[in-house]
Amino acid sequence: MSLKATYNKDFFIKNNCIHLSNDFLSKNFNRFKKITGSKIGAILNKNKYTSPLKVWMLMVNLYQEMMDETLAYVGNTIEPKLRKYIENKLQINYKEYNPFQVKWDVFKENKIFGGLPDGEPIDNDGNFLYSKNYPMLEIKTTSIDSFLYKTENGGLVMQKDANNIPIVKKEKGKMEGWFDANNNLIIPYDYQLQLCLYMYLRKVKYGIFVVGFLEKQDYANPAKFDVAKRRIETAKIDLSLIEFENIVETATNWYYKYIHTGISPEISESDWKWLKPLLDN
């Protein structure tokens, strides 16, 4: 993670909040990011990895978050396999977007919310099939084990052995959080918000998750990932558009309070731990 702006020039800290300078705000406002599925959980303080302050800094372009290269490559390689799996299972074709072509946003008409669904049901002519109650798709990959990570340049980097295999911190450590005592799949609330936001923007009621559970060797050779040899789980989700209005209203108010004004949410104690080294550099 690295700052993209200059402390005490482009932004300053006052009353335990970050304030954008008037010059930075006026010059960059039109390039501020919208609320997407991956951000709404943090905005509502429901993401255990990202705080409201961090997502605010990302949205106003104060910093750039670096994703672990291995995780990015594995996700891009295995997600199409999971999409094909669910297409065969449901006998539905799903539209896959090229993020560079659509600039990571298929909801251009909305000035506050945007993003990119993992798949939208279509017929052979490319028309959406939501009128037939076909579900929107969200794809997730997760390791079975928890791995060892090291903080480098403000970001977490997966640690590997000499054979390029991730170093296991705890066997089945990640698996535990995905299932209840009866071995029923649990979709984290942050992920539910992500899919539900896109369903809300499309005004559709039904969605489905497909979750692929990866073994450590899949991170060294994701191209060899075989859905027939791995645990794949699905979970359907129904959305009440009326009930989700309350979440959208809360997120909208957050957007106008913090993004429009250029004044951040309050800096928490944990925020200070990672922010202070960036300011000192």
mmCIF file of C-alpha atoms in Angstrom:
data_model
loop_
_atom_site.group_PDB
_atom_site.id
_atom_site.type_symbol
_atom_site.label_atom_id
_atom_site.label_comp_id
_atom_site.label_asym_id
_atom_site.label_seq_id
_atom_site.Cartn_x
_atom_site.Cartn_y
_atom_site.Cartn_z
ATOM 1 C CA MET A 1 0.000 0.000 0.000
ATOM 2 C CA SER A 2 1.308 3.439 -0.854
ATOM 3 C CA LEU A 3 0.028 6.997 -0.722
ATOM 4 C CA LYS A 4 -0.926 8.647 -3.997
ATOM 5 C CA ALA A 5 -1.055 12.170 -2.563
ATOM 6 C CA THR A 6 1.121 14.426 -0.415
ATOM 7 C CA TYR A 7 0.493 14.800 3.307
ATOM 8 C CA ASN A 8 -0.004 18.412 4.452
ATOM 9 C CA LYS A 9 -0.454 19.507 0.855
ATOM 10 C CA ASP A 10 -3.213 17.408 -0.700
ATOM 11 C CA PHE A 11 -4.660 16.392 2.646
ATOM 12 C CA PHE A 12 -4.239 17.100 6.343
ATOM 13 C CA ILE A 13 -5.527 15.730 9.649
ATOM 14 C CA LYS A 14 -7.862 17.721 11.873
ATOM 15 C CA ASN A 15 -10.084 16.558 14.745
ATOM 16 C CA ASN A 16 -8.982 12.976 14.129
ATOM 17 C CA CYS A 17 -10.273 13.019 10.539
ATOM 18 C CA ILE A 18 -8.504 13.362 7.207
ATOM 19 C CA HIS A 19 -9.459 16.509 5.289
ATOM 20 C CA LEU A 20 -8.770 16.873 1.584
ATOM 21 C CA SER A 21 -7.418 20.242 0.558
ATOM 22 C CA ASN A 22 -9.806 22.383 -1.454
ATOM 23 C CA ASP A 23 -7.459 22.182 -4.428
ATOM 24 C CA PHE A 24 -7.225 18.376 -4.333
ATOM 25 C CA LEU A 25 -10.984 18.017 -3.861
ATOM 26 C CA SER A 26 -11.882 20.265 -6.785
ATOM 27 C CA LYS A 27 -9.335 18.730 -9.154
ATOM 28 C CA ASN A 28 -10.044 15.087 -8.320
ATOM 29 C CA PHE A 29 -13.726 14.928 -7.381
ATOM 30 C CA ASN A 30 -14.836 13.656 -10.789
ATOM 31 C CA ARG A 31 -12.357 10.784 -10.482
ATOM 32 C CA PHE A 32 -13.527 9.604 -7.066
ATOM 33 C CA LYS A 33 -14.686 5.989 -7.029
ATOM 34 C CA LYS A 34 -18.246 4.786 -6.610
ATOM 35 C CA ILE A 35 -19.545 2.387 -3.963
ATOM 36 C CA THR A 36 -19.125 -1.126 -5.358
ATOM 37 C CA GLY A 37 -19.922 -4.555 -3.992
ATOM 38 C CA SER A 38 -16.415 -4.968 -2.611
ATOM 39 C CA LYS A 39 -16.672 -1.640 -0.741
ATOM 40 C CA ILE A 40 -20.173 -1.578 0.723
ATOM 41 C CA GLY A 41 -19.326 -3.978 3.552
ATOM 42 C CA ALA A 42 -16.460 -1.781 4.745
ATOM 43 C CA ILE A 43 -18.630 1.331 4.485
ATOM 44 C CA LEU A 44 -21.138 -0.341 6.821
ATOM 45 C CA ASN A 45 -18.236 -1.470 9.045
ATOM 46 C CA LYS A 46 -18.989 -5.131 8.280
ATOM 47 C CA ASN A 47 -15.641 -6.027 6.710
ATOM 48 C CA LYS A 48 -13.054 -7.430 9.115
ATOM 49 C CA TYR A 49 -10.191 -6.629 6.738
ATOM 50 C CA THR A 50 -11.026 -3.061 5.646
ATOM 51 C CA SER A 51 -12.240 -0.164 7.768
ATOM 52 C CA PRO A 52 -14.504 2.733 6.687
ATOM 53 C CA LEU A 53 -11.447 5.000 6.725
ATOM 54 C CA LYS A 54 -9.429 2.708 4.461
ATOM 55 C CA VAL A 55 -12.212 2.409 1.911
ATOM 56 C CA TRP A 56 -12.689 6.198 2.024
ATOM 57 C CA MET A 57 -8.988 6.720 1.251
ATOM 58 C CA LEU A 58 -9.281 4.275 -1.628
ATOM 59 C CA MET A 59 -12.373 5.986 -3.043
ATOM 60 C CA VAL A 60 -10.873 9.484 -2.971
ATOM 61 C CA ASN A 61 -7.613 8.219 -4.484
ATOM 62 C CA LEU A 62 -5.362 8.948 -1.524
ATOM 63 C CA TYR A 63 -3.789 5.530 -1.627
ATOM 64 C CA GLN A 64 -3.376 2.458 -3.798
ATOM 65 C CA GLU A 65 -3.921 -0.972 -2.291
ATOM 66 C CA MET A 66 -1.685 -3.738 -3.587
ATOM 67 C CA MET A 67 -3.301 -7.164 -3.901
ATOM 68 C CA ASP A 68 -1.185 -10.249 -3.398
ATOM 69 C CA GLU A 69 -0.095 -11.328 -6.897
ATOM 70 C CA THR A 70 -0.681 -15.009 -6.219
ATOM 71 C CA LEU A 71 -4.252 -14.443 -5.027
ATOM 72 C CA ALA A 72 -5.035 -12.271 -8.046
ATOM 73 C CA TYR A 73 -3.616 -14.815 -10.514
ATOM 74 C CA VAL A 74 -5.321 -17.773 -8.845
ATOM 75 C CA GLY A 75 -8.673 -15.996 -8.815
ATOM 76 C CA ASN A 76 -8.464 -14.996 -12.471
ATOM 77 C CA THR A 77 -7.482 -18.547 -13.460
ATOM 78 C CA ILE A 78 -9.965 -20.558 -11.410
ATOM 79 C CA GLU A 79 -13.074 -18.350 -11.505
ATOM 80 C CA PRO A 80 -13.824 -19.208 -15.185
ATOM 81 C CA LYS A 81 -13.739 -22.901 -14.231
ATOM 82 C CA LEU A 82 -16.269 -22.275 -11.476
ATOM 83 C CA ARG A 83 -18.438 -20.257 -13.861
ATOM 84 C CA LYS A 84 -18.484 -23.181 -16.292
ATOM 85 C CA TYR A 85 -19.287 -25.533 -13.407
ATOM 86 C CA ILE A 86 -22.382 -23.576 -12.373
ATOM 87 C CA GLU A 87 -23.460 -23.115 -16.003
ATOM 88 C CA ASN A 88 -23.451 -26.891 -16.446
ATOM 89 C CA LYS A 89 -25.166 -27.458 -13.105
ATOM 90 C CA LEU A 90 -27.984 -24.980 -13.735
ATOM 91 C CA GLN A 91 -28.039 -25.187 -17.534
ATOM 92 C CA ILE A 92 -27.722 -21.416 -17.704
ATOM 93 C CA ASN A 93 -25.328 -19.285 -19.752
ATOM 94 C CA TYR A 94 -23.710 -16.488 -17.767
ATOM 95 C CA LYS A 95 -22.389 -13.287 -19.265
ATOM 96 C CA GLU A 96 -18.789 -12.642 -18.255
ATOM 97 C CA TYR A 97 -17.637 -9.038 -18.510
ATOM 98 C CA ASN A 98 -14.226 -7.879 -19.631
ATOM 99 C CA PRO A 99 -13.402 -5.389 -16.847
ATOM 100 C CA PHE A 100 -11.104 -3.345 -19.060
ATOM 101 C CA GLN A 101 -13.797 -2.918 -21.717
ATOM 102 C CA VAL A 102 -16.498 -1.845 -19.253
ATOM 103 C CA LYS A 103 -14.055 -0.023 -16.950
ATOM 104 C CA TRP A 104 -15.087 -2.172 -13.970
ATOM 105 C CA ASP A 105 -18.617 -0.769 -13.980
ATOM 106 C CA VAL A 106 -21.809 -1.876 -15.744
ATOM 107 C CA PHE A 107 -24.053 0.537 -13.824
ATOM 108 C CA LYS A 108 -22.905 3.755 -15.489
ATOM 109 C CA GLU A 109 -26.283 5.433 -15.014
ATOM 110 C CA ASN A 110 -25.879 5.384 -11.227
ATOM 111 C CA LYS A 111 -23.675 8.182 -9.879
ATOM 112 C CA ILE A 112 -23.075 6.634 -6.452
ATOM 113 C CA PHE A 113 -23.154 2.848 -6.871
ATOM 114 C CA GLY A 114 -21.417 0.693 -9.440
ATOM 115 C CA GLY A 115 -19.359 -2.412 -10.017
ATOM 116 C CA LEU A 116 -19.187 -5.654 -11.910
ATOM 117 C CA PRO A 117 -21.242 -8.830 -11.289
ATOM 118 C CA ASP A 118 -19.371 -12.102 -11.803
ATOM 119 C CA GLY A 119 -22.105 -13.381 -14.082
ATOM 120 C CA GLU A 120 -25.524 -12.401 -15.427
ATOM 121 C CA PRO A 121 -27.904 -14.991 -16.942
ATOM 122 C CA ILE A 122 -28.398 -14.560 -20.690
ATOM 123 C CA ASP A 123 -30.012 -16.350 -23.624
ATOM 124 C CA ASN A 124 -28.281 -17.216 -26.900
ATOM 125 C CA ASP A 125 -28.827 -13.666 -28.165
ATOM 126 C CA GLY A 126 -27.248 -12.094 -25.095
ATOM 127 C CA ASN A 127 -30.518 -10.926 -23.522
ATOM 128 C CA PHE A 128 -30.858 -11.057 -19.745
ATOM 129 C CA LEU A 129 -33.069 -13.835 -18.359
ATOM 130 C CA TYR A 130 -34.027 -12.212 -15.083
ATOM 131 C CA SER A 131 -37.692 -12.216 -16.134
ATOM 132 C CA LYS A 132 -37.511 -16.015 -15.816
ATOM 133 C CA ASN A 133 -36.127 -15.699 -12.288
ATOM 134 C CA TYR A 134 -32.684 -16.959 -13.247
ATOM 135 C CA PRO A 135 -30.177 -15.957 -10.552
ATOM 136 C CA MET A 136 -27.301 -13.476 -10.723
ATOM 137 C CA LEU A 137 -23.946 -15.149 -10.069
ATOM 138 C CA GLU A 138 -21.213 -14.429 -7.518
ATOM 139 C CA ILE A 139 -18.029 -16.534 -7.546
ATOM 140 C CA LYS A 140 -15.734 -16.991 -4.555
ATOM 141 C CA THR A 141 -12.520 -18.936 -4.097
ATOM 142 C CA THR A 142 -11.056 -19.726 -0.707
ATOM 143 C CA SER A 143 -8.286 -21.896 0.623
ATOM 144 C CA ILE A 144 -9.044 -24.821 2.904
ATOM 145 C CA ASP A 145 -6.023 -24.037 5.067
ATOM 146 C CA SER A 146 -4.988 -20.703 6.509
ATOM 147 C CA PHE A 147 -1.634 -19.563 5.103
ATOM 148 C CA LEU A 148 1.288 -17.598 6.427
ATOM 149 C CA TYR A 149 1.451 -13.958 5.285
ATOM 150 C CA LYS A 150 4.031 -11.252 5.781
ATOM 151 C CA THR A 151 3.509 -7.500 5.651
ATOM 152 C CA GLU A 152 5.542 -5.955 2.827
ATOM 153 C CA ASN A 153 5.163 -2.330 1.687
ATOM 154 C CA GLY A 154 1.961 -1.999 3.668
ATOM 155 C CA GLY A 155 0.330 -5.087 2.120
ATOM 156 C CA LEU A 156 0.084 -8.765 2.987
ATOM 157 C CA VAL A 157 2.165 -11.135 0.852
ATOM 158 C CA MET A 158 1.646 -14.902 0.862
ATOM 159 C CA GLN A 159 4.711 -16.842 2.029
ATOM 160 C CA LYS A 160 5.717 -19.928 0.021
ATOM 161 C CA ASP A 161 8.201 -22.776 0.284
ATOM 162 C CA ALA A 162 10.925 -23.736 -2.209
ATOM 163 C CA ASN A 163 8.336 -25.508 -4.390
ATOM 164 C CA ASN A 164 6.136 -22.399 -4.645
ATOM 165 C CA ILE A 165 3.570 -23.984 -2.301
ATOM 166 C CA PRO A 166 1.991 -21.666 0.309
ATOM 167 C CA ILE A 167 3.204 -22.231 3.849
ATOM 168 C CA VAL A 168 0.315 -23.514 5.946
ATOM 169 C CA LYS A 169 -0.305 -21.696 9.215
ATOM 170 C CA LYS A 170 -3.235 -23.874 10.274
ATOM 171 C CA GLU A 171 -4.671 -26.877 8.434
ATOM 172 C CA LYS A 172 -8.345 -26.362 7.552
ATOM 173 C CA GLY A 173 -8.106 -22.989 9.275
ATOM 174 C CA LYS A 174 -10.087 -21.186 6.556
ATOM 175 C CA MET A 175 -12.594 -24.024 6.142
ATOM 176 C CA GLU A 176 -13.857 -23.612 9.700
ATOM 177 C CA GLY A 177 -15.339 -20.188 9.049
ATOM 178 C CA TRP A 178 -17.388 -21.329 6.076
ATOM 179 C CA PHE A 179 -19.560 -23.948 7.802
ATOM 180 C CA ASP A 180 -21.767 -24.153 10.878
ATOM 181 C CA ALA A 181 -21.964 -27.014 13.396
ATOM 182 C CA ASN A 182 -24.251 -28.936 11.026
ATOM 183 C CA ASN A 183 -21.814 -28.531 8.110
ATOM 184 C CA ASN A 184 -24.092 -26.050 6.352
ATOM 185 C CA LEU A 185 -22.384 -23.436 4.192
ATOM 186 C CA ILE A 186 -22.251 -19.934 5.676
ATOM 187 C CA ILE A 187 -21.829 -17.013 3.281
ATOM 188 C CA PRO A 188 -20.057 -14.140 5.094
ATOM 189 C CA TYR A 189 -22.300 -11.107 5.469
ATOM 190 C CA ASP A 190 -19.813 -8.914 3.614
ATOM 191 C CA TYR A 191 -20.090 -11.222 0.588
ATOM 192 C CA GLN A 192 -23.884 -11.249 0.840
ATOM 193 C CA LEU A 193 -23.878 -7.451 0.700
ATOM 194 C CA GLN A 194 -21.687 -7.567 -2.401
ATOM 195 C CA LEU A 195 -24.051 -9.746 -4.416
ATOM 196 C CA CYS A 196 -27.173 -8.098 -3.028
ATOM 197 C CA LEU A 197 -25.978 -4.651 -4.096
ATOM 198 C CA TYR A 198 -25.686 -5.782 -7.709
ATOM 199 C CA MET A 199 -29.025 -7.580 -7.497
ATOM 200 C CA TYR A 200 -30.562 -4.389 -6.134
ATOM 201 C CA LEU A 201 -29.098 -2.290 -8.944
ATOM 202 C CA ARG A 202 -30.583 -4.721 -11.490
ATOM 203 C CA LYS A 203 -33.846 -4.928 -9.511
ATOM 204 C CA VAL A 204 -33.724 -8.731 -9.408
ATOM 205 C CA LYS A 205 -34.661 -11.005 -6.509
ATOM 206 C CA TYR A 206 -32.531 -14.107 -6.934
ATOM 207 C CA GLY A 207 -28.808 -14.738 -6.757
ATOM 208 C CA ILE A 208 -26.465 -17.662 -6.310
ATOM 209 C CA PHE A 209 -22.990 -18.101 -4.860
ATOM 210 C CA VAL A 210 -20.563 -20.731 -6.074
ATOM 211 C CA VAL A 211 -17.621 -21.273 -3.730
ATOM 212 C CA GLY A 212 -14.528 -23.248 -4.685
ATOM 213 C CA PHE A 213 -12.389 -24.630 -1.855
ATOM 214 C CA LEU A 214 -8.751 -24.713 -2.922
ATOM 215 C CA GLU A 215 -5.953 -26.908 -1.654
ATOM 216 C CA LYS A 216 -2.469 -25.512 -1.183
ATOM 217 C CA GLN A 217 -1.108 -26.958 -4.451
ATOM 218 C CA ASP A 218 -3.798 -25.070 -6.393
ATOM 219 C CA TYR A 219 -1.981 -21.841 -5.568
ATOM 220 C CA ALA A 220 1.170 -23.112 -7.256
ATOM 221 C CA ASN A 221 -0.664 -24.563 -10.281
ATOM 222 C CA PRO A 222 -4.138 -22.981 -10.635
ATOM 223 C CA ALA A 223 -4.335 -23.997 -14.304
ATOM 224 C CA LYS A 224 -4.566 -27.631 -13.148
ATOM 225 C CA PHE A 225 -7.501 -26.942 -10.817
ATOM 226 C CA ASP A 226 -10.163 -29.622 -11.427
ATOM 227 C CA VAL A 227 -13.671 -28.943 -10.114
ATOM 228 C CA ALA A 228 -14.327 -32.710 -10.091
ATOM 229 C CA LYS A 229 -11.564 -33.184 -7.521
ATOM 230 C CA ARG A 230 -12.334 -30.259 -5.229
ATOM 231 C CA ARG A 231 -15.152 -29.308 -2.908
ATOM 232 C CA ILE A 232 -17.522 -26.909 -4.636
ATOM 233 C CA GLU A 233 -20.494 -25.472 -2.755
ATOM 234 C CA THR A 234 -23.421 -23.328 -3.875
ATOM 235 C CA ALA A 235 -25.847 -21.156 -1.946
ATOM 236 C CA LYS A 236 -28.931 -19.353 -3.182
ATOM 237 C CA ILE A 237 -29.957 -15.963 -1.896
ATOM 238 C CA ASP A 238 -33.295 -14.164 -2.103
ATOM 239 C CA LEU A 239 -33.348 -10.386 -1.925
ATOM 240 C CA SER A 240 -36.069 -8.175 -0.553
ATOM 241 C CA LEU A 241 -35.617 -5.006 -2.584
ATOM 242 C CA ILE A 242 -37.651 -3.032 -0.061
ATOM 243 C CA GLU A 243 -35.551 -4.170 2.924
ATOM 244 C CA PHE A 244 -32.303 -3.523 1.061
ATOM 245 C CA GLU A 245 -33.432 0.067 0.529
ATOM 246 C CA ASN A 246 -32.407 0.760 4.137
ATOM 247 C CA ILE A 247 -28.851 -0.426 3.436
ATOM 248 C CA VAL A 248 -28.680 1.613 0.246
ATOM 249 C CA GLU A 249 -29.930 4.674 2.118
ATOM 250 C CA THR A 250 -27.272 4.250 4.815
ATOM 251 C CA ALA A 251 -24.527 3.860 2.199
ATOM 252 C CA THR A 252 -25.853 6.841 0.240
ATOM 253 C CA ASN A 253 -25.797 9.031 3.341
ATOM 254 C CA TRP A 254 -22.220 7.867 4.036
ATOM 255 C CA TYR A 255 -21.240 8.829 0.478
ATOM 256 C CA TYR A 256 -22.593 12.365 0.786
ATOM 257 C CA LYS A 257 -21.225 12.838 4.310
ATOM 258 C CA TYR A 258 -17.663 11.700 3.555
ATOM 259 C CA ILE A 259 -16.981 11.538 -0.196
ATOM 260 C CA HIS A 260 -18.787 14.724 -1.192
ATOM 261 C CA THR A 261 -17.311 16.764 1.633
ATOM 262 C CA GLY A 262 -13.770 15.385 1.346
ATOM 263 C CA ILE A 263 -13.682 14.742 5.093
ATOM 264 C CA SER A 264 -13.034 11.170 6.207
ATOM 265 C CA PRO A 265 -14.700 9.032 8.855
ATOM 266 C CA GLU A 266 -12.967 9.242 12.229
ATOM 267 C CA ILE A 267 -9.568 7.556 12.397
ATOM 268 C CA SER A 268 -9.760 4.571 14.741
ATOM 269 C CA GLU A 269 -6.923 3.257 16.892
ATOM 270 C CA SER A 270 -6.328 0.362 14.493
ATOM 271 C CA ASP A 271 -6.401 2.782 11.532
ATOM 272 C CA TRP A 272 -3.599 4.792 13.137
ATOM 273 C CA LYS A 273 -1.370 1.704 13.326
ATOM 274 C CA TRP A 274 -1.144 1.373 9.555
ATOM 275 C CA LEU A 275 -1.657 5.033 8.649
ATOM 276 C CA LYS A 276 1.113 6.551 10.747
ATOM 277 C CA PRO A 277 4.010 4.751 8.954
ATOM 278 C CA LEU A 278 2.610 5.972 5.622
ATOM 279 C CA LEU A 279 2.511 9.539 6.844
ATOM 280 C CA ASP A 280 6.052 9.296 8.207
ATOM 281 C CA ASN A 281 7.534 8.092 4.902
#
